[in-house]
Amino acid sequence: MPFIPMSVSLFDLTGKRALITGGTQGIGAALAEGLGRAGATLVINARNEEKLAAFVGQLRQSGIEASGALFDIADPTAVKAAVTRIEAENGPIDILINNAGIIRRAPAEDLEEADWEDVIRTNLTAPFVLSKYVGRRMIERKRGKIINICSLMSELGRDSVSAYAAAKGGLKMLTRSLATEWGAHNIQVNGIGPGYIATPINTAYRQPGNPLDAYIVSRTPAGRWGTPQDLVGAAIFLASGASDFVNGQILYVDGGLLTSFGKPGV
Ligand code: GCO
């Protein structure tokens, strides 16, 4: 048996299968590649067949075992069928990362109810439904890891993102509720709370001269936007045996933003 330093084996995901929703771009894609490089076999969910095939091909070319799962996480019937199909064709889902999310920005007084429903359905109800169907099988196996991608908006309000904040606040409490119910089955349910990360959802903010860009950099003790790669270590930790006694926690990877009052006048 080759000597594997404790520091490595604790985080080794070899032999584990991870299902990642919204896994073809931004945070999802970075987490997929990171878990793959830590040894996990990947099942990547997306709704766009072309993007999914391209990304799975890219992963395979880099030596990562990956396959695609084309289904709409917001359709409970499709989710139930997809979980059945994945477990039958690929094998048990050991790690579920509920990453897919949308945002609709508008002042609360102008937000259309349909947009509210879309955000809640995708960012909160879908993680519940997928966790339910995957969780049933994790309970049978007496083991599993669920990681919900929360947000700074799980803790803070901000103008123009009322539905998103309500959903991400709910996702934090869903994380804690599932941790409470399923901890006895050796299932750890935790969250990652990204700070302001340079992904397509935030492209508009990162235009030169956009006041929010300067504000976020000044408000973040690290003095910069995060990158999707900044989140990979937290995901590997929460997906691995290193976190077997960690449950119901939201790990904020935000450059210190949530802990800081900011530096007025800087
Ligand atoms: C916004 C941003 C945020 C970030 C992230 C922060 O409009 O304020 O898009 O929602 O994306 O969720 O954690």
PDB file of C-alpha atoms and ligand atoms in Angstrom:
ATOM      1  CA  MET A   1       0.000   0.000   0.000  1.00  0.00           C
ATOM      2  CA  PRO A   2       1.742   3.193  -1.144  1.00  0.00           C
ATOM      3  CA  PHE A   3       2.095   5.769   1.601  1.00  0.00           C
ATOM      4  CA  ILE A   4      -0.516   8.483   1.056  1.00  0.00           C
ATOM      5  CA  PRO A   5      -0.080  11.412   3.419  1.00  0.00           C
ATOM      6  CA  MET A   6      -3.103  11.882   5.695  1.00  0.00           C
ATOM      7  CA  SER A   7      -3.435  15.378   4.278  1.00  0.00           C
ATOM      8  CA  VAL A   8      -4.160  13.899   0.829  1.00  0.00           C
ATOM      9  CA  SER A   9      -6.204  10.798   1.615  1.00  0.00           C
ATOM     10  CA  LEU A  10      -8.654  12.812   3.733  1.00  0.00           C
ATOM     11  CA  PHE A  11      -9.613  14.789   0.639  1.00  0.00           C
ATOM     12  CA  ASP A  12      -9.389  11.960  -1.902  1.00  0.00           C
ATOM     13  CA  LEU A  13     -12.650  11.506  -3.836  1.00  0.00           C
ATOM     14  CA  THR A  14     -11.525   8.423  -5.762  1.00  0.00           C
ATOM     15  CA  GLY A  15     -14.419   5.984  -6.119  1.00  0.00           C
ATOM     16  CA  LYS A  16     -17.034   8.644  -5.405  1.00  0.00           C
ATOM     17  CA  ARG A  17     -19.658   9.836  -7.929  1.00  0.00           C
ATOM     18  CA  ALA A  18     -20.727  13.451  -7.897  1.00  0.00           C
ATOM     19  CA  LEU A  19     -23.835  14.926  -9.552  1.00  0.00           C
ATOM     20  CA  ILE A  20     -23.455  18.666 -10.160  1.00  0.00           C
ATOM     21  CA  THR A  21     -26.372  20.764 -11.385  1.00  0.00           C
ATOM     22  CA  GLY A  22     -25.767  23.689 -13.712  1.00  0.00           C
ATOM     23  CA  GLY A  23     -22.327  22.247 -14.176  1.00  0.00           C
ATOM     24  CA  THR A  24     -21.231  23.574 -17.563  1.00  0.00           C
ATOM     25  CA  GLN A  25     -20.247  27.128 -16.698  1.00  0.00           C
ATOM     26  CA  GLY A  26     -19.141  29.451 -13.929  1.00  0.00           C
ATOM     27  CA  ILE A  27     -19.030  28.017 -10.418  1.00  0.00           C
ATOM     28  CA  GLY A  28     -20.540  24.650 -11.434  1.00  0.00           C
ATOM     29  CA  ALA A  29     -17.906  24.034 -14.080  1.00  0.00           C
ATOM     30  CA  ALA A  30     -15.066  24.949 -11.713  1.00  0.00           C
ATOM     31  CA  LEU A  31     -16.416  22.664  -8.986  1.00  0.00           C
ATOM     32  CA  ALA A  32     -16.854  19.854 -11.501  1.00  0.00           C
ATOM     33  CA  GLU A  33     -13.259  20.115 -12.688  1.00  0.00           C
ATOM     34  CA  GLY A  34     -11.999  20.437  -9.105  1.00  0.00           C
ATOM     35  CA  LEU A  35     -13.847  17.383  -7.828  1.00  0.00           C
ATOM     36  CA  GLY A  36     -12.789  15.467 -10.931  1.00  0.00           C
ATOM     37  CA  ARG A  37      -9.148  16.283 -10.262  1.00  0.00           C
ATOM     38  CA  ALA A  38      -9.668  15.084  -6.683  1.00  0.00           C
ATOM     39  CA  GLY A  39     -10.686  11.693  -8.105  1.00  0.00           C
ATOM     40  CA  ALA A  40     -14.477  11.899  -8.330  1.00  0.00           C
ATOM     41  CA  THR A  41     -16.462  10.452 -11.231  1.00  0.00           C
ATOM     42  CA  LEU A  42     -18.727  13.223 -12.503  1.00  0.00           C
ATOM     43  CA  VAL A  43     -22.307  13.405 -13.701  1.00  0.00           C
ATOM     44  CA  ILE A  44     -22.864  16.880 -15.076  1.00  0.00           C
ATOM     45  CA  ASN A  45     -26.403  18.241 -15.289  1.00  0.00           C
ATOM     46  CA  ALA A  46     -27.435  20.954 -17.702  1.00  0.00           C
ATOM     47  CA  ARG A  47     -30.393  21.914 -19.873  1.00  0.00           C
ATOM     48  CA  ASN A  48     -28.387  22.808 -22.991  1.00  0.00           C
ATOM     49  CA  GLU A  49     -27.402  19.604 -24.834  1.00  0.00           C
ATOM     50  CA  GLU A  50     -24.688  21.242 -26.936  1.00  0.00           C
ATOM     51  CA  LYS A  51     -22.965  22.936 -23.988  1.00  0.00           C
ATOM     52  CA  LEU A  52     -23.250  19.748 -21.946  1.00  0.00           C
ATOM     53  CA  ALA A  53     -21.651  17.561 -24.620  1.00  0.00           C
ATOM     54  CA  ALA A  54     -18.844  20.073 -25.146  1.00  0.00           C
ATOM     55  CA  PHE A  55     -18.013  20.374 -21.449  1.00  0.00           C
ATOM     56  CA  VAL A  56     -18.177  16.616 -20.796  1.00  0.00           C
ATOM     57  CA  GLY A  57     -15.833  16.138 -23.762  1.00  0.00           C
ATOM     58  CA  GLN A  58     -13.446  18.724 -22.301  1.00  0.00           C
ATOM     59  CA  LEU A  59     -13.443  16.955 -18.938  1.00  0.00           C
ATOM     60  CA  ARG A  60     -12.789  13.571 -20.549  1.00  0.00           C
ATOM     61  CA  GLN A  61      -9.923  15.019 -22.584  1.00  0.00           C
ATOM     62  CA  SER A  62      -8.314  16.147 -19.322  1.00  0.00           C
ATOM     63  CA  GLY A  63      -8.546  12.593 -17.972  1.00  0.00           C
ATOM     64  CA  ILE A  64     -11.613  13.076 -15.783  1.00  0.00           C
ATOM     65  CA  GLU A  65     -14.347  10.391 -15.873  1.00  0.00           C
ATOM     66  CA  ALA A  66     -17.501  12.331 -16.730  1.00  0.00           C
ATOM     67  CA  SER A  67     -20.928  11.900 -18.284  1.00  0.00           C
ATOM     68  CA  GLY A  68     -23.839  14.212 -18.952  1.00  0.00           C
ATOM     69  CA  ALA A  69     -27.371  14.222 -17.527  1.00  0.00           C
ATOM     70  CA  LEU A  70     -29.702  16.404 -19.565  1.00  0.00           C
ATOM     71  CA  PHE A  71     -32.724  17.380 -17.506  1.00  0.00           C
ATOM     72  CA  ASP A  72     -34.525  20.457 -16.174  1.00  0.00           C
ATOM     73  CA  ILE A  73     -33.999  20.602 -12.406  1.00  0.00           C
ATOM     74  CA  ALA A  74     -37.188  22.711 -12.137  1.00  0.00           C
ATOM     75  CA  ASP A  75     -39.322  19.795 -13.406  1.00  0.00           C
ATOM     76  CA  PRO A  76     -39.930  17.352 -10.503  1.00  0.00           C
ATOM     77  CA  THR A  77     -41.013  14.533 -12.856  1.00  0.00           C
ATOM     78  CA  ALA A  78     -37.834  14.944 -14.891  1.00  0.00           C
ATOM     79  CA  VAL A  79     -35.747  15.044 -11.710  1.00  0.00           C
ATOM     80  CA  LYS A  80     -37.227  11.820 -10.343  1.00  0.00           C
ATOM     81  CA  ALA A  81     -36.657  10.051 -13.676  1.00  0.00           C
ATOM     82  CA  ALA A  82     -33.135  11.414 -13.983  1.00  0.00           C
ATOM     83  CA  VAL A  83     -32.076  10.197 -10.533  1.00  0.00           C
ATOM     84  CA  THR A  84     -33.461   6.736 -11.316  1.00  0.00           C
ATOM     85  CA  ARG A  85     -31.648   6.710 -14.666  1.00  0.00           C
ATOM     86  CA  ILE A  86     -28.326   7.961 -13.292  1.00  0.00           C
ATOM     87  CA  GLU A  87     -28.268   5.435 -10.461  1.00  0.00           C
ATOM     88  CA  ALA A  88     -29.188   2.629 -12.869  1.00  0.00           C
ATOM     89  CA  GLU A  89     -26.799   3.580 -15.696  1.00  0.00           C
ATOM     90  CA  ASN A  90     -23.902   5.273 -13.902  1.00  0.00           C
ATOM     91  CA  GLY A  91     -24.107   4.045 -10.320  1.00  0.00           C
ATOM     92  CA  PRO A  92     -24.819   5.508  -6.869  1.00  0.00           C
ATOM     93  CA  ILE A  93     -24.718   9.283  -6.394  1.00  0.00           C
ATOM     94  CA  ASP A  94     -22.387   9.805  -3.429  1.00  0.00           C
ATOM     95  CA  ILE A  95     -22.149  13.594  -3.698  1.00  0.00           C
ATOM     96  CA  LEU A  96     -24.861  16.021  -4.823  1.00  0.00           C
ATOM     97  CA  ILE A  97     -23.977  19.643  -5.502  1.00  0.00           C
ATOM     98  CA  ASN A  98     -27.076  21.822  -5.920  1.00  0.00           C
ATOM     99  CA  ASN A  99     -25.425  24.619  -7.863  1.00  0.00           C
ATOM    100  CA  ALA A 100     -27.817  25.656 -10.649  1.00  0.00           C
ATOM    101  CA  GLY A 101     -29.463  28.999 -10.017  1.00  0.00           C
ATOM    102  CA  ILE A 102     -30.975  31.984 -11.762  1.00  0.00           C
ATOM    103  CA  ILE A 103     -31.437  35.602 -10.811  1.00  0.00           C
ATOM    104  CA  ARG A 104     -34.062  38.164 -11.805  1.00  0.00           C
ATOM    105  CA  ARG A 105     -33.069  41.710 -10.886  1.00  0.00           C
ATOM    106  CA  ALA A 106     -35.805  44.306 -10.368  1.00  0.00           C
ATOM    107  CA  PRO A 107     -36.967  46.598  -7.551  1.00  0.00           C
ATOM    108  CA  ALA A 108     -39.311  44.532  -5.362  1.00  0.00           C
ATOM    109  CA  GLU A 109     -42.213  46.772  -6.201  1.00  0.00           C
ATOM    110  CA  ASP A 110     -41.723  46.037  -9.895  1.00  0.00           C
ATOM    111  CA  LEU A 111     -40.815  42.353  -9.709  1.00  0.00           C
ATOM    112  CA  GLU A 112     -43.289  40.243 -11.685  1.00  0.00           C
ATOM    113  CA  GLU A 113     -44.804  37.370  -9.729  1.00  0.00           C
ATOM    114  CA  ALA A 114     -43.827  35.022 -12.572  1.00  0.00           C
ATOM    115  CA  ASP A 115     -40.173  36.035 -12.146  1.00  0.00           C
ATOM    116  CA  TRP A 116     -40.455  35.515  -8.385  1.00  0.00           C
ATOM    117  CA  GLU A 117     -41.869  32.023  -8.991  1.00  0.00           C
ATOM    118  CA  ASP A 118     -39.112  31.164 -11.489  1.00  0.00           C
ATOM    119  CA  VAL A 119     -36.368  32.115  -9.025  1.00  0.00           C
ATOM    120  CA  ILE A 120     -37.932  30.268  -6.082  1.00  0.00           C
ATOM    121  CA  ARG A 121     -38.632  27.225  -8.254  1.00  0.00           C
ATOM    122  CA  THR A 122     -35.070  26.976  -9.582  1.00  0.00           C
ATOM    123  CA  ASN A 123     -33.025  28.179  -6.582  1.00  0.00           C
ATOM    124  CA  LEU A 124     -34.983  26.609  -3.709  1.00  0.00           C
ATOM    125  CA  THR A 125     -37.666  24.111  -4.745  1.00  0.00           C
ATOM    126  CA  ALA A 126     -35.409  22.328  -7.235  1.00  0.00           C
ATOM    127  CA  PRO A 127     -32.627  21.714  -4.660  1.00  0.00           C
ATOM    128  CA  PHE A 128     -35.292  20.339  -2.303  1.00  0.00           C
ATOM    129  CA  VAL A 129     -36.774  17.993  -4.923  1.00  0.00           C
ATOM    130  CA  LEU A 130     -33.375  16.758  -6.125  1.00  0.00           C
ATOM    131  CA  SER A 131     -32.163  16.331  -2.538  1.00  0.00           C
ATOM    132  CA  LYS A 132     -35.335  14.355  -1.743  1.00  0.00           C
ATOM    133  CA  TYR A 133     -34.882  11.815  -4.549  1.00  0.00           C
ATOM    134  CA  VAL A 134     -31.120  11.500  -4.110  1.00  0.00           C
ATOM    135  CA  GLY A 135     -31.481  11.582  -0.336  1.00  0.00           C
ATOM    136  CA  ARG A 136     -33.823   8.580  -0.314  1.00  0.00           C
ATOM    137  CA  ARG A 137     -31.051   6.499  -1.846  1.00  0.00           C
ATOM    138  CA  MET A 138     -28.347   7.971   0.382  1.00  0.00           C
ATOM    139  CA  ILE A 139     -30.500   7.001   3.385  1.00  0.00           C
ATOM    140  CA  GLU A 140     -30.650   3.403   2.093  1.00  0.00           C
ATOM    141  CA  ARG A 141     -26.858   3.386   1.681  1.00  0.00           C
ATOM    142  CA  LYS A 142     -26.302   5.145   5.016  1.00  0.00           C
ATOM    143  CA  ARG A 143     -23.900   7.603   3.461  1.00  0.00           C
ATOM    144  CA  GLY A 144     -23.925  10.763   1.324  1.00  0.00           C
ATOM    145  CA  LYS A 145     -22.786  14.352   0.884  1.00  0.00           C
ATOM    146  CA  ILE A 146     -25.044  17.187  -0.209  1.00  0.00           C
ATOM    147  CA  ILE A 147     -23.597  20.629  -0.884  1.00  0.00           C
ATOM    148  CA  ASN A 148     -25.964  23.541  -1.533  1.00  0.00           C
ATOM    149  CA  ILE A 149     -24.530  26.613  -3.223  1.00  0.00           C
ATOM    150  CA  CYS A 150     -25.913  29.418  -1.115  1.00  0.00           C
ATOM    151  CA  SER A 151     -24.931  33.088  -1.329  1.00  0.00           C
ATOM    152  CA  LEU A 152     -24.047  36.236   0.588  1.00  0.00           C
ATOM    153  CA  MET A 153     -27.769  36.807   0.076  1.00  0.00           C
ATOM    154  CA  SER A 154     -28.396  33.887   2.404  1.00  0.00           C
ATOM    155  CA  GLU A 155     -27.396  36.421   5.079  1.00  0.00           C
ATOM    156  CA  LEU A 156     -27.758  39.897   3.567  1.00  0.00           C
ATOM    157  CA  GLY A 157     -30.485  41.750   1.746  1.00  0.00           C
ATOM    158  CA  ARG A 158     -29.595  43.833  -1.268  1.00  0.00           C
ATOM    159  CA  ASP A 159     -31.717  46.024  -3.497  1.00  0.00           C
ATOM    160  CA  SER A 160     -33.141  44.472  -6.667  1.00  0.00           C
ATOM    161  CA  VAL A 161     -32.595  40.793  -5.748  1.00  0.00           C
ATOM    162  CA  SER A 162     -35.515  40.087  -3.372  1.00  0.00           C
ATOM    163  CA  ALA A 163     -36.513  36.732  -4.916  1.00  0.00           C
ATOM    164  CA  TYR A 164     -32.905  35.541  -5.116  1.00  0.00           C
ATOM    165  CA  ALA A 165     -32.202  36.512  -1.496  1.00  0.00           C
ATOM    166  CA  ALA A 166     -35.427  34.880  -0.295  1.00  0.00           C
ATOM    167  CA  ALA A 167     -34.504  31.689  -2.153  1.00  0.00           C
ATOM    168  CA  LYS A 168     -30.881  31.643  -0.948  1.00  0.00           C
ATOM    169  CA  GLY A 169     -32.000  32.366   2.625  1.00  0.00           C
ATOM    170  CA  GLY A 170     -34.393  29.461   2.317  1.00  0.00           C
ATOM    171  CA  LEU A 171     -31.624  27.283   0.886  1.00  0.00           C
ATOM    172  CA  LYS A 172     -29.552  27.978   4.008  1.00  0.00           C
ATOM    173  CA  MET A 173     -32.405  26.785   6.210  1.00  0.00           C
ATOM    174  CA  LEU A 174     -33.140  23.802   3.938  1.00  0.00           C
ATOM    175  CA  THR A 175     -29.468  22.866   4.398  1.00  0.00           C
ATOM    176  CA  ARG A 176     -29.838  22.984   8.178  1.00  0.00           C
ATOM    177  CA  SER A 177     -33.158  21.101   8.104  1.00  0.00           C
ATOM    178  CA  LEU A 178     -31.841  18.260   5.939  1.00  0.00           C
ATOM    179  CA  ALA A 179     -28.688  18.081   8.082  1.00  0.00           C
ATOM    180  CA  THR A 180     -30.945  17.655  11.112  1.00  0.00           C
ATOM    181  CA  GLU A 181     -33.145  14.982   9.549  1.00  0.00           C
ATOM    182  CA  TRP A 182     -30.463  12.987   7.733  1.00  0.00           C
ATOM    183  CA  GLY A 183     -27.433  13.299  10.006  1.00  0.00           C
ATOM    184  CA  ALA A 184     -28.352  10.027  11.699  1.00  0.00           C
ATOM    185  CA  HIS A 185     -28.046   8.308   8.301  1.00  0.00           C
ATOM    186  CA  ASN A 186     -24.430   9.470   7.929  1.00  0.00           C
ATOM    187  CA  ILE A 187     -25.458  12.075   5.372  1.00  0.00           C
ATOM    188  CA  GLN A 188     -23.738  15.436   5.688  1.00  0.00           C
ATOM    189  CA  VAL A 189     -25.638  18.399   4.226  1.00  0.00           C
ATOM    190  CA  ASN A 190     -23.705  21.657   4.087  1.00  0.00           C
ATOM    191  CA  GLY A 191     -23.550  24.808   2.005  1.00  0.00           C
ATOM    192  CA  ILE A 192     -20.991  27.016   0.358  1.00  0.00           C
ATOM    193  CA  GLY A 193     -21.671  30.752   0.383  1.00  0.00           C
ATOM    194  CA  PRO A 194     -19.733  32.374  -2.464  1.00  0.00           C
ATOM    195  CA  GLY A 195     -18.851  36.028  -2.167  1.00  0.00           C
ATOM    196  CA  TYR A 196     -18.842  38.174  -5.276  1.00  0.00           C
ATOM    197  CA  ILE A 197     -17.401  35.785  -7.857  1.00  0.00           C
ATOM    198  CA  ALA A 198     -16.439  36.729 -11.426  1.00  0.00           C
ATOM    199  CA  THR A 199     -18.994  34.601 -13.286  1.00  0.00           C
ATOM    200  CA  PRO A 200     -21.467  35.295 -16.108  1.00  0.00           C
ATOM    201  CA  ILE A 201     -24.192  36.185 -13.563  1.00  0.00           C
ATOM    202  CA  ASN A 202     -22.071  39.196 -12.550  1.00  0.00           C
ATOM    203  CA  THR A 203     -20.611  40.253 -15.887  1.00  0.00           C
ATOM    204  CA  ALA A 204     -22.654  43.464 -15.924  1.00  0.00           C
ATOM    205  CA  TYR A 205     -21.136  44.568 -12.603  1.00  0.00           C
ATOM    206  CA  ARG A 206     -17.560  44.141 -13.747  1.00  0.00           C
ATOM    207  CA  GLN A 207     -17.652  46.725 -16.493  1.00  0.00           C
ATOM    208  CA  PRO A 208     -15.129  49.537 -15.977  1.00  0.00           C
ATOM    209  CA  GLY A 209     -16.669  52.413 -14.096  1.00  0.00           C
ATOM    210  CA  ASN A 210     -19.546  50.380 -12.710  1.00  0.00           C
ATOM    211  CA  PRO A 211     -19.908  51.744  -9.140  1.00  0.00           C
ATOM    212  CA  LEU A 212     -20.787  48.299  -7.787  1.00  0.00           C
ATOM    213  CA  ASP A 213     -17.430  46.943  -8.980  1.00  0.00           C
ATOM    214  CA  ALA A 214     -15.499  49.493  -6.918  1.00  0.00           C
ATOM    215  CA  TYR A 215     -17.848  49.037  -3.961  1.00  0.00           C
ATOM    216  CA  ILE A 216     -17.466  45.245  -3.911  1.00  0.00           C
ATOM    217  CA  VAL A 217     -13.663  45.464  -4.102  1.00  0.00           C
ATOM    218  CA  SER A 218     -13.593  48.034  -1.253  1.00  0.00           C
ATOM    219  CA  ARG A 219     -16.129  46.054   0.809  1.00  0.00           C
ATOM    220  CA  THR A 220     -14.168  42.801   0.479  1.00  0.00           C
ATOM    221  CA  PRO A 221     -11.144  42.594   2.842  1.00  0.00           C
ATOM    222  CA  ALA A 222      -9.313  40.517   0.208  1.00  0.00           C
ATOM    223  CA  GLY A 223      -9.667  43.558  -2.036  1.00  0.00           C
ATOM    224  CA  ARG A 224     -10.751  41.624  -5.095  1.00  0.00           C
ATOM    225  CA  TRP A 225     -13.563  39.680  -6.730  1.00  0.00           C
ATOM    226  CA  GLY A 226     -13.416  35.932  -6.165  1.00  0.00           C
ATOM    227  CA  THR A 227     -12.863  33.428  -8.944  1.00  0.00           C
ATOM    228  CA  PRO A 228     -14.769  30.151  -9.365  1.00  0.00           C
ATOM    229  CA  GLN A 229     -11.509  28.348  -8.574  1.00  0.00           C
ATOM    230  CA  ASP A 230     -11.501  30.005  -5.123  1.00  0.00           C
ATOM    231  CA  LEU A 231     -14.483  27.782  -4.255  1.00  0.00           C
ATOM    232  CA  VAL A 232     -12.957  24.430  -5.240  1.00  0.00           C
ATOM    233  CA  GLY A 233     -11.124  23.747  -1.961  1.00  0.00           C
ATOM    234  CA  ALA A 234     -14.292  24.241   0.094  1.00  0.00           C
ATOM    235  CA  ALA A 235     -16.215  21.923  -2.231  1.00  0.00           C
ATOM    236  CA  ILE A 236     -13.601  19.163  -2.056  1.00  0.00           C
ATOM    237  CA  PHE A 237     -13.538  19.495   1.745  1.00  0.00           C
ATOM    238  CA  LEU A 238     -17.343  19.241   2.059  1.00  0.00           C
ATOM    239  CA  ALA A 239     -17.479  16.392  -0.495  1.00  0.00           C
ATOM    240  CA  SER A 240     -14.745  14.349   1.239  1.00  0.00           C
ATOM    241  CA  GLY A 241     -14.257  12.293   4.361  1.00  0.00           C
ATOM    242  CA  ALA A 242     -12.526  15.303   5.893  1.00  0.00           C
ATOM    243  CA  SER A 243     -15.986  16.731   6.660  1.00  0.00           C
ATOM    244  CA  ASP A 244     -17.716  13.600   8.018  1.00  0.00           C
ATOM    245  CA  PHE A 245     -18.495  15.404  11.295  1.00  0.00           C
ATOM    246  CA  VAL A 246     -19.473  18.695   9.673  1.00  0.00           C
ATOM    247  CA  ASN A 247     -23.225  19.136   9.189  1.00  0.00           C
ATOM    248  CA  GLY A 248     -25.575  22.017   8.567  1.00  0.00           C
ATOM    249  CA  GLN A 249     -22.779  24.529   8.064  1.00  0.00           C
ATOM    250  CA  ILE A 250     -22.600  27.254   5.427  1.00  0.00           C
ATOM    251  CA  LEU A 251     -18.947  27.842   4.570  1.00  0.00           C
ATOM    252  CA  TYR A 252     -18.617  31.400   3.261  1.00  0.00           C
ATOM    253  CA  VAL A 253     -15.889  31.796   0.671  1.00  0.00           C
ATOM    254  CA  ASP A 254     -16.188  35.556   0.318  1.00  0.00           C
ATOM    255  CA  GLY A 255     -12.780  37.107   0.905  1.00  0.00           C
ATOM    256  CA  GLY A 256     -14.009  38.191   4.332  1.00  0.00           C
ATOM    257  CA  LEU A 257     -16.875  40.344   3.103  1.00  0.00           C
ATOM    258  CA  LEU A 258     -19.501  39.055   5.533  1.00  0.00           C
ATOM    259  CA  THR A 259     -17.252  39.574   8.549  1.00  0.00           C
ATOM    260  CA  SER A 260     -16.316  43.125   7.664  1.00  0.00           C
ATOM    261  CA  PHE A 261     -17.999  46.476   8.170  1.00  0.00           C
ATOM    262  CA  GLY A 262     -15.908  47.675   5.280  1.00  0.00           C
ATOM    263  CA  LYS A 263     -13.327  50.455   5.312  1.00  0.00           C
ATOM    264  CA  PRO A 264     -15.181  53.748   4.906  1.00  0.00           C
ATOM    265  CA  GLY A 265     -13.195  56.326   3.081  1.00  0.00           C
ATOM    266  CA  VAL A 266     -10.800  53.858   1.510  1.00  0.00           C
TER     267      VAL A 266
HETATM  268  C1  GCO B   1     -25.951  40.281  -7.044  1.00  0.00           C
HETATM  269  C2  GCO B   1     -24.944  39.174  -7.293  1.00  0.00           C
HETATM  270  C3  GCO B   1     -24.912  38.247  -6.088  1.00  0.00           C
HETATM  271  C4  GCO B   1     -23.802  37.238  -6.273  1.00  0.00           C
HETATM  272  C5  GCO B   1     -23.719  36.196  -5.201  1.00  0.00           C
HETATM  273  C6  GCO B   1     -23.241  36.766  -3.914  1.00  0.00           C
HETATM  274  O1  GCO B   1     -26.743  40.584  -7.930  1.00  0.00           O
HETATM  275  O2  GCO B   1     -25.893  40.829  -5.931  1.00  0.00           O
HETATM  276  O3  GCO B   1     -25.262  38.451  -8.476  1.00  0.00           O
HETATM  277  O4  GCO B   1     -26.162  37.635  -5.960  1.00  0.00           O
HETATM  278  O5  GCO B   1     -23.962  36.561  -7.483  1.00  0.00           O
HETATM  279  O6  GCO B   1     -24.945  35.539  -5.029  1.00  0.00           O
HETATM  280  O7  GCO B   1     -23.069  35.692  -3.001  1.00  0.00           O
END
